[in-house]
Coordinates of C-alpha atoms in Angstrom, one line a residue:
M1 CA -38.7 -27.8 56.9
K2 CA -37.3 -24.6 55.4
K3 CA -34.8 -25.6 52.6
D4 CA -33.4 -22.0 51.6
F5 CA -31.2 -21.7 54.5
P6 CA -28.3 -19.1 53.6
V7 CA -24.9 -20.8 53.2
S8 CA -22.3 -19.7 56.0
A9 CA -19.1 -18.3 54.8
R10 CA -17.5 -20.2 57.8
L11 CA -19.0 -23.5 56.4
S12 CA -18.2 -23.5 52.6
N13 CA -16.1 -22.7 49.9
D14 CA -15.9 -23.9 46.2
D15 CA -14.2 -27.0 47.1
L16 CA -16.7 -28.1 50.0
L17 CA -20.0 -27.4 48.1
P18 CA -21.8 -30.4 46.6
D19 CA -20.5 -31.5 43.3
K20 CA -23.3 -31.2 40.9
E21 CA -21.8 -33.0 38.0
Q22 CA -21.1 -36.2 39.5
K23 CA -19.3 -37.6 36.2
W24 CA -17.4 -40.3 37.7
G25 CA -18.4 -43.7 36.5
W26 CA -17.5 -47.4 38.0
Y27 CA -14.1 -47.2 36.3
S28 CA -13.0 -44.1 38.1
I29 CA -13.8 -45.7 41.4
F30 CA -12.3 -49.0 40.2
A31 CA -9.1 -47.1 39.3
F32 CA -9.1 -45.4 42.7
W33 CA -8.9 -48.4 44.6
M34 CA -6.2 -49.9 42.0
S35 CA -4.1 -46.6 42.9
D36 CA -4.5 -47.3 46.5
I37 CA -3.6 -51.0 46.6
H38 CA -0.8 -51.3 44.0
S39 CA 1.8 -49.6 45.9
V40 CA 5.1 -50.4 47.6
G41 CA 3.5 -50.1 51.0
G42 CA 0.7 -52.5 50.2
Y43 CA 3.2 -54.9 48.5
V44 CA 5.3 -54.8 51.7
F45 CA 2.3 -55.0 54.0
A46 CA 1.0 -58.2 52.1
A47 CA 4.5 -59.9 52.6
S48 CA 4.8 -58.8 55.9
L49 CA 1.9 -61.1 56.8
F50 CA 4.1 -64.1 56.7
A51 CA 5.9 -63.2 59.9
L52 CA 2.7 -64.3 61.6
G53 CA 3.5 -67.9 60.7
L54 CA 1.1 -68.3 57.7
N55 CA 1.9 -69.8 54.5
G56 CA 1.4 -68.6 51.2
I57 CA -2.3 -69.9 50.6
E58 CA -3.3 -68.9 54.2
V59 CA -2.0 -65.5 53.6
F60 CA -3.9 -65.1 50.4
I61 CA -7.2 -66.4 52.1
S62 CA -6.6 -63.9 54.8
L63 CA -6.2 -61.2 52.5
L64 CA -9.5 -62.0 50.5
V65 CA -11.4 -62.1 53.9
G66 CA -9.9 -58.8 55.0
I67 CA -10.4 -57.0 51.9
S68 CA -14.1 -58.1 51.5
V69 CA -14.7 -56.4 55.2
V70 CA -13.1 -53.4 53.7
M71 CA -15.6 -53.2 50.7
V72 CA -18.5 -53.5 53.0
F73 CA -17.4 -50.4 54.8
A74 CA -16.5 -48.6 51.7
N75 CA -20.0 -49.2 50.4
L76 CA -21.3 -47.9 53.7
M77 CA -19.2 -44.7 54.1
G78 CA -19.4 -44.2 50.3
K79 CA -23.0 -43.7 50.2
P80 CA -23.6 -40.4 52.0
G81 CA -21.0 -38.8 50.0
Q82 CA -22.5 -39.9 46.6
Q83 CA -25.9 -39.0 47.6
A84 CA -25.0 -35.3 49.0
G85 CA -22.2 -34.8 46.5
A86 CA -20.2 -33.7 49.5
P87 CA -16.7 -34.8 51.0
F88 CA -15.9 -36.5 54.0
P89 CA -15.5 -33.7 56.6
V90 CA -19.0 -32.1 55.3
I91 CA -20.8 -35.6 55.6
A92 CA -19.5 -35.6 59.1
R93 CA -21.5 -32.9 60.2
M94 CA -24.7 -34.8 60.3
S95 CA -23.4 -36.7 63.3
F96 CA -21.0 -34.1 64.7
G97 CA -22.6 -30.6 63.9
V98 CA -21.6 -28.3 61.3
F99 CA -18.5 -27.0 63.5
G100 CA -17.8 -30.3 65.5
A101 CA -16.9 -31.8 62.2
N102 CA -13.7 -30.4 62.6
I103 CA -12.8 -33.0 65.3
P104 CA -12.9 -36.2 62.8
A105 CA -11.7 -33.9 60.0
I106 CA -8.4 -32.9 61.9
I107 CA -8.2 -36.6 63.4
R108 CA -8.4 -38.1 59.4
G109 CA -5.9 -35.1 58.4
L110 CA -3.1 -35.7 60.7
I111 CA -3.2 -39.7 60.1
A112 CA -3.0 -38.8 56.5
V113 CA 0.1 -36.5 56.9
V114 CA 1.8 -39.3 58.5
W115 CA 1.1 -41.9 55.6
Y116 CA 2.0 -39.2 53.2
G117 CA 5.5 -39.0 54.6
I118 CA 5.9 -42.9 54.6
Q119 CA 4.6 -43.1 51.2
T120 CA 7.0 -40.7 49.9
Y121 CA 9.9 -42.0 51.6
L122 CA 9.0 -45.4 50.0
A123 CA 8.8 -43.9 46.6
S124 CA 12.2 -42.3 47.1
S125 CA 13.8 -45.6 47.4
S126 CA 12.8 -46.4 43.8
F127 CA 13.8 -42.9 42.4
I128 CA 17.4 -43.5 44.2
I129 CA 17.5 -46.8 42.0
L130 CA 17.2 -44.6 38.8
L131 CA 19.8 -42.2 40.0
L132 CA 22.2 -44.8 40.7
Y133 CA 21.8 -46.5 37.8
F134 CA 22.3 -43.4 35.4
F135 CA 24.8 -41.4 37.8
P136 CA 26.8 -44.3 39.9
S137 CA 28.9 -41.5 41.3
M138 CA 26.2 -40.2 43.5
E139 CA 26.5 -43.1 45.8
S140 CA 29.1 -41.1 47.7
L141 CA 26.2 -39.1 49.0
A142 CA 24.9 -42.2 50.8
H143 CA 27.5 -42.0 53.4
Q144 CA 26.4 -38.6 55.1
T145 CA 23.3 -38.1 56.9
L146 CA 21.1 -35.2 58.1
I147 CA 18.5 -36.2 60.7
G148 CA 18.6 -39.9 60.1
L149 CA 18.6 -39.6 56.3
S150 CA 21.6 -39.8 53.8
Y151 CA 22.0 -37.0 51.6
L152 CA 21.2 -39.2 48.8
G153 CA 18.0 -40.0 50.6
W154 CA 17.2 -36.4 51.0
V155 CA 17.7 -35.9 47.1
G156 CA 15.3 -38.8 46.5
F157 CA 12.7 -37.8 49.1
L158 CA 12.5 -34.1 48.2
S159 CA 12.4 -35.2 44.1
M160 CA 9.3 -37.2 45.2
W161 CA 7.7 -34.7 47.4
L162 CA 8.2 -31.9 44.6
L163 CA 6.6 -34.2 41.9
Q164 CA 3.6 -35.0 44.0
A165 CA 3.0 -31.5 44.9
V166 CA 3.2 -30.6 41.1
V167 CA 0.7 -32.9 40.1
F168 CA -1.8 -32.2 43.2
M169 CA -1.4 -28.4 42.2
F170 CA -3.2 -29.2 38.8
G171 CA -6.5 -30.1 40.8
M172 CA -8.6 -33.0 40.6
D173 CA -8.8 -33.4 36.9
M174 CA -5.2 -34.1 36.8
I175 CA -5.6 -36.2 39.9
K176 CA -8.2 -38.3 38.2
K177 CA -5.8 -38.8 35.2
V178 CA -3.2 -40.1 37.7
I179 CA -5.9 -42.5 39.1
D180 CA -7.0 -43.9 35.8
W181 CA -3.4 -44.6 34.7
S182 CA -1.2 -45.4 38.0
G183 CA -2.9 -48.5 38.8
P184 CA -3.0 -50.5 35.3
A185 CA 0.6 -49.3 35.1
I186 CA 1.7 -51.4 38.3
Y187 CA -0.2 -54.4 36.8
V188 CA 1.8 -54.6 33.8
A189 CA 5.0 -54.2 35.7
M190 CA 4.0 -56.9 38.4
F191 CA 3.0 -59.3 35.6
L192 CA 6.1 -58.8 33.7
L193 CA 8.2 -59.3 37.2
C194 CA 6.4 -61.9 37.9
L195 CA 7.0 -63.7 34.8
Y196 CA 10.8 -63.0 34.8
M197 CA 11.1 -64.1 38.5
I198 CA 9.2 -67.5 37.4
E199 CA 11.8 -68.0 34.7
R200 CA 14.6 -67.2 36.8
A201 CA 13.7 -69.6 39.7
G202 CA 11.9 -72.4 37.9
W203 CA 8.2 -73.0 38.8
D204 CA 9.3 -76.5 40.7
A205 CA 11.5 -74.3 42.7
I206 CA 8.9 -71.9 44.2
H207 CA 7.3 -72.9 47.2
F208 CA 4.7 -71.1 49.2
N209 CA 5.4 -72.2 52.6
L210 CA 7.4 -69.1 53.7
S211 CA 7.3 -68.9 57.4
S212 CA 9.9 -70.9 59.8
K213 CA 7.2 -71.2 62.3
E214 CA 4.9 -74.5 62.7
L215 CA 1.6 -73.5 63.9
S216 CA -1.4 -75.8 65.0
L217 CA -4.6 -75.5 63.4
G218 CA -6.0 -73.3 65.9
D219 CA -3.1 -71.2 66.1
T220 CA -3.5 -70.9 62.3
L221 CA -6.8 -69.8 62.3
V222 CA -6.3 -67.3 65.0
Q223 CA -3.3 -65.8 62.9
M224 CA -5.5 -65.6 59.8
F225 CA -8.1 -63.9 61.6
V226 CA -5.5 -61.4 62.9
A227 CA -4.2 -61.0 59.4
A228 CA -7.7 -60.3 58.1
A229 CA -8.0 -57.5 60.9
L230 CA -4.7 -56.1 59.8
V231 CA -6.0 -55.6 56.4
A232 CA -9.0 -53.9 57.3
G233 CA -7.1 -51.6 59.5
Y234 CA -4.4 -50.8 56.5
F235 CA -7.3 -49.6 54.4
A236 CA -9.2 -47.8 57.3
G237 CA -7.9 -44.6 56.5
P238 CA -9.1 -44.2 52.8
T239 CA -12.2 -46.0 53.3
L240 CA -13.0 -43.5 56.2
N241 CA -12.9 -40.4 54.1
F242 CA -14.0 -42.3 50.9
S243 CA -17.0 -39.5 50.5
D244 CA -13.9 -37.2 49.3
F245 CA -14.1 -39.6 46.0
S246 CA -17.6 -41.0 46.2
R247 CA -19.1 -37.7 46.1
Y248 CA -18.1 -37.4 42.2
C249 CA -19.8 -40.7 41.5
G250 CA -22.9 -40.7 39.2
S251 CA -24.9 -43.3 41.1
Y252 CA -24.7 -45.8 44.1
R253 CA -24.9 -48.6 41.8
K254 CA -21.9 -47.6 40.0
L255 CA -20.2 -47.2 43.2
K256 CA -20.8 -50.5 44.2
I257 CA -19.7 -51.9 41.0
G258 CA -16.4 -50.0 41.2
N259 CA -15.8 -51.2 44.8
W260 CA -16.4 -54.7 44.0
L261 CA -14.1 -54.7 41.1
G262 CA -11.6 -52.5 42.8
L263 CA -11.4 -54.3 46.2
P264 CA -12.1 -58.2 46.1
L265 CA -11.3 -58.8 42.7
N266 CA -8.4 -56.5 42.1
F267 CA -6.8 -57.2 45.4
V268 CA -6.9 -60.9 44.7
V269 CA -4.8 -60.5 41.5
F270 CA -2.3 -58.1 43.2
S271 CA -1.9 -60.5 46.2
A272 CA -1.3 -63.6 44.0
F273 CA 1.6 -61.6 41.9
S274 CA 2.7 -60.6 45.3
V275 CA 2.7 -63.8 47.0
I276 CA 4.4 -65.5 43.9
I277 CA 7.1 -63.0 43.6
V278 CA 8.2 -63.1 47.3
S279 CA 8.1 -66.9 46.9
A280 CA 10.3 -66.8 43.8
S281 CA 12.7 -64.6 45.7
I282 CA 14.1 -67.2 47.7
P283 CA 15.5 -69.5 45.0
V284 CA 16.6 -66.6 42.9
F285 CA 18.5 -64.5 45.6
G286 CA 18.7 -67.4 48.5
E287 CA 16.5 -65.3 50.7
M288 CA 13.0 -63.9 51.1
I289 CA 12.8 -60.5 50.0
T290 CA 9.5 -58.5 50.7
D291 CA 10.4 -55.3 49.2
P292 CA 9.6 -55.0 45.5
V293 CA 12.1 -52.3 45.1
E294 CA 15.0 -54.4 46.6
T295 CA 14.0 -57.2 44.3
V296 CA 14.2 -55.0 41.3
R297 CA 17.6 -53.4 42.6
R298 CA 19.0 -57.0 42.7
L299 CA 17.8 -58.1 39.2
D300 CA 20.8 -58.2 36.7
S301 CA 18.7 -56.6 33.7
G302 CA 19.3 -52.9 33.4
L303 CA 16.0 -52.5 31.5
I304 CA 13.8 -54.3 34.2
T305 CA 15.3 -52.3 36.7
V306 CA 14.7 -49.1 35.1
L307 CA 11.2 -49.9 34.3
G308 CA 10.3 -51.4 37.5
A309 CA 11.6 -48.4 39.4
L310 CA 9.7 -46.1 37.2
T311 CA 6.6 -48.1 37.7
F312 CA 6.8 -48.2 41.5
I313 CA 7.6 -44.4 41.3
F314 CA 4.2 -43.8 39.5
A315 CA 2.3 -46.4 41.4
T316 CA 3.0 -45.0 44.7
V317 CA 2.7 -41.2 43.9
G318 CA -0.7 -42.5 42.7
I319 CA -1.8 -43.9 46.1
N320 CA -0.1 -41.0 48.2
I321 CA -2.1 -38.2 46.2
V322 CA -5.5 -40.3 46.3
A323 CA -5.3 -41.4 49.9
N324 CA -2.9 -39.0 51.7
F325 CA -3.1 -35.7 49.8
V326 CA -6.8 -35.3 48.9
A327 CA -7.9 -36.3 52.5
P328 CA -6.1 -33.5 54.4
A329 CA -6.7 -31.1 51.5
F330 CA -10.4 -31.1 52.2
D331 CA -10.0 -31.9 56.3
F332 CA -7.6 -28.8 56.7
S333 CA -9.5 -26.8 54.2
H334 CA -13.0 -27.5 56.3
V335 CA -11.1 -26.1 59.5
S336 CA -11.1 -22.7 57.6
P337 CA -12.9 -22.7 54.4
Q338 CA -12.4 -18.9 53.6
K339 CA -8.7 -19.0 54.4
I340 CA -7.6 -22.7 53.5
S341 CA -8.6 -23.7 50.1
F342 CA -8.2 -27.2 49.0
K343 CA -4.6 -26.9 47.2
L344 CA -3.4 -25.0 50.5
G345 CA -4.9 -27.6 52.7
G346 CA -2.9 -30.3 50.8
M347 CA 0.2 -28.1 51.0
I348 CA 0.0 -28.0 54.5
A349 CA -0.2 -31.8 54.7
A350 CA 2.8 -32.2 52.5
V351 CA 5.1 -29.5 54.7
G352 CA 4.0 -31.7 57.8
S353 CA 5.0 -34.9 56.3
V354 CA 8.5 -33.7 56.2
L355 CA 8.6 -32.4 59.6
L356 CA 7.7 -35.8 60.7
T357 CA 10.7 -37.3 59.5
P358 CA 9.0 -40.6 58.1
W359 CA 12.2 -42.4 57.4
N360 CA 12.8 -42.7 61.3
L361 CA 9.1 -44.0 61.6
F362 CA 9.7 -46.6 59.0
N363 CA 13.1 -48.1 60.2
N364 CA 11.5 -50.4 62.8
P365 CA 10.3 -53.9 61.0
E366 CA 7.1 -53.8 63.2
V367 CA 6.1 -50.3 62.5
I368 CA 3.5 -51.3 59.5
H369 CA 1.4 -53.3 61.9
Y370 CA 2.1 -50.8 65.0
T371 CA 0.9 -47.9 62.6
V372 CA -2.0 -50.0 61.7
D373 CA -3.2 -50.5 65.4
V374 CA -2.9 -46.8 66.4
L375 CA -4.7 -46.1 63.1
G376 CA -7.5 -48.4 64.0
A377 CA -7.9 -47.0 67.4
L378 CA -8.2 -43.4 66.5
I379 CA -10.7 -43.6 63.5
G380 CA -12.5 -46.9 64.4
P381 CA -14.7 -44.8 66.6
L382 CA -15.6 -42.3 63.7
Y383 CA -17.0 -45.2 61.6
G384 CA -19.1 -46.5 64.6
I385 CA -20.4 -42.8 64.8
I386 CA -21.0 -42.0 61.4
I387 CA -22.5 -45.1 60.2
V388 CA -25.1 -45.5 63.1
D389 CA -25.9 -41.8 62.6
Y390 CA -26.6 -42.0 58.8
Y391 CA -28.0 -45.5 58.7
L392 CA -30.1 -45.8 62.1
I393 CA -30.6 -42.3 63.2
K394 CA -30.9 -40.4 60.0
K395 CA -32.5 -43.3 58.2
G396 CA -30.2 -42.6 55.3
K397 CA -31.6 -39.0 54.7
I398 CA -29.7 -36.0 54.3
D399 CA -30.7 -32.4 54.4
V400 CA -28.1 -30.8 52.3
A401 CA -29.0 -27.1 53.0
S402 CA -28.7 -27.7 56.8
L403 CA -24.7 -29.0 56.3
Y404 CA -23.8 -25.5 55.1
T405 CA -25.7 -23.1 57.2
E406 CA -25.2 -21.7 60.8
A407 CA -28.9 -21.0 61.0
K408 CA -30.1 -22.5 64.4
E409 CA -33.1 -24.1 62.7
G410 CA -30.7 -26.3 60.7
L411 CA -30.9 -30.0 61.4
Y412 CA -27.0 -30.4 62.0
W413 CA -26.7 -27.2 64.5
Y414 CA -27.1 -29.2 67.7
Q415 CA -25.7 -27.0 70.2
N416 CA -23.6 -24.1 69.1
G417 CA -22.9 -26.2 66.0
I418 CA -21.6 -29.2 68.0
N419 CA -23.1 -32.4 68.7
M420 CA -21.7 -33.0 72.0
K421 CA -23.0 -36.8 72.1
S422 CA -21.0 -37.8 69.2
V423 CA -18.1 -36.0 70.8
Y424 CA -18.7 -38.2 74.2
A425 CA -19.2 -41.3 72.2
L426 CA -15.7 -40.5 70.4
I427 CA -13.8 -40.1 73.6
G428 CA -15.1 -42.9 75.4
A429 CA -14.7 -45.4 72.5
G430 CA -11.0 -44.0 71.5
L431 CA -10.3 -44.5 75.0
V432 CA -11.1 -48.1 75.1
A433 CA -9.4 -48.7 71.8
I434 CA -6.2 -47.1 72.9
V435 CA -6.3 -49.2 75.9
A436 CA -6.8 -52.3 74.2
T437 CA -3.8 -51.4 71.5
F438 CA -1.4 -50.6 74.2
F439 CA -2.1 -52.5 77.3
V440 CA -3.8 -55.6 76.1
P441 CA -1.8 -57.1 73.4
V442 CA -4.0 -60.0 72.5
L443 CA -6.5 -57.1 71.5
A444 CA -4.2 -54.8 69.7
N445 CA -5.0 -55.9 66.1
Y446 CA -8.5 -55.4 66.6
A447 CA -8.6 -51.7 67.6
L448 CA -10.2 -50.5 64.5
F449 CA -13.3 -53.0 65.6
I450 CA -13.2 -52.5 69.2
G451 CA -13.2 -48.7 68.9
G452 CA -16.0 -48.8 66.2
G453 CA -18.3 -51.3 68.1
T454 CA -18.0 -49.4 71.2
A455 CA -18.6 -46.0 69.5
S456 CA -21.6 -47.2 67.8
V457 CA -23.2 -48.4 71.0
L458 CA -22.4 -45.6 73.0
Y459 CA -23.6 -43.0 70.4
R460 CA -27.1 -44.9 69.7
Y461 CA -27.4 -45.0 73.3
L462 CA -26.8 -41.2 74.0
M463 CA -29.0 -40.5 70.9
E464 CA -31.9 -42.2 71.9
A465 CA -33.5 -39.3 73.8
S466 CA -33.4 -37.5 70.3
L467 CA -34.9 -40.4 68.3
S468 CA -38.5 -38.8 68.8
I469 CA -37.3 -35.8 66.6
S470 CA -35.3 -38.0 64.0
S471 CA -38.4 -38.2 61.6
E472 CA -37.7 -34.5 60.9
V473 CA -34.7 -35.5 58.8
N474 CA -36.5 -38.0 56.8
S475 CA -37.4 -35.9 53.9
E476 CA -35.7 -36.6 50.5
V477 CA -32.1 -35.2 49.6
A478 CA -32.3 -31.6 48.5
K479 CA -29.7 -29.8 46.4
P480 CA -30.9 -26.3 46.3
E481 CA -29.5 -23.3 44.9
F482 CA -27.4 -21.5 47.6
E483 CA -27.3 -18.0 48.6
Q484 CA -24.0 -16.9 49.7
V485 CA -23.7 -14.5 52.7

């Protein structure tokens, strides 16, 4: 197989070409997951599982099972990116074709825009606490609204929007620094908040049965299964495009170590803090508070309020940049590499997040679970197609030169740069997942797995006719010097 294909200008720029240094170690991957997990949104999501009727221990077990599933998918989705040094949309070219990969790129990019807006809105709540603490007179701005958000809310939202944009514009080196520090910072704050709440409530007054529902053993197991599926769905987005970060990792072994530390181990500790703080809020405030920002706001210590708000701002900025800024930056850049750079792609996402008015999305108490269901229905099929293609069809081999060329001899050219078999599998599985989400309520929480499973079967079936030529891709990974045309 010829390895010196010229690189197409329509398929590459400096951000999309393979990373040659790959200098990230296990800690950077660990810190990535800390930044992704340690957020106001993650805390609220974990606490919201009590609405299923589960007690604290049952929620804790469900979280552990769900996050273990996430780790398995992170290992699967991260390996091709680490192997080739390429971001998610480029890796998707193996199964969708060099131009067909724009389909999964746009899907993932649009989903990230929605979450970017929601996380920015959540961070703005912490910022508003600081504003009112130092400038109480600004409370008057809370009584007038514009497009569903108060003037004070607009001040907070736009301030967080600008802060994240500034960090992002400094590039991946600055983003890595934010990743390395934001996760540990929230640990310190959560630990101190946990101790403070225990001291205020008294350990004997803290009970972990926070649900008003009485479930039978069978119903409890069903709801725990639902909770675990929701956890997997909540992290489906960043896990799908994990190649955007695994591409910088020096080895697959380091990648797996970082995933183990950052997912099951880290999530267990964070969830324990969350459950204790939520449980302690009942004796302290007389009601269950599932929002850490509200918990901090109600405390009678000015120092704790300020430090807590600052920490939640820092943590939410961290998750938003790594999970919802980097992904669309690569995805939108992939659509037109020579016109849209990594930074411009990120700014397109940032502007789009404002136009979506995320505060209106978030004002429904069921919006988190609803969003998770839709997320799973849209991207579950992408998991099935990419995993089956890389591990079963391509046997774990990547021809890097073919990822960046328009040469018809390239392995990922298919038909005019598009693999229609993956498109058919995506459409078919997507329809099945959407029907399950909106028309079969009992299956809605499993949309990620329904879509992924259906797509994997469809794609494997459609590709069977091509298996005879799949041996051509079983060459060793090549990282040639490219010739720009």
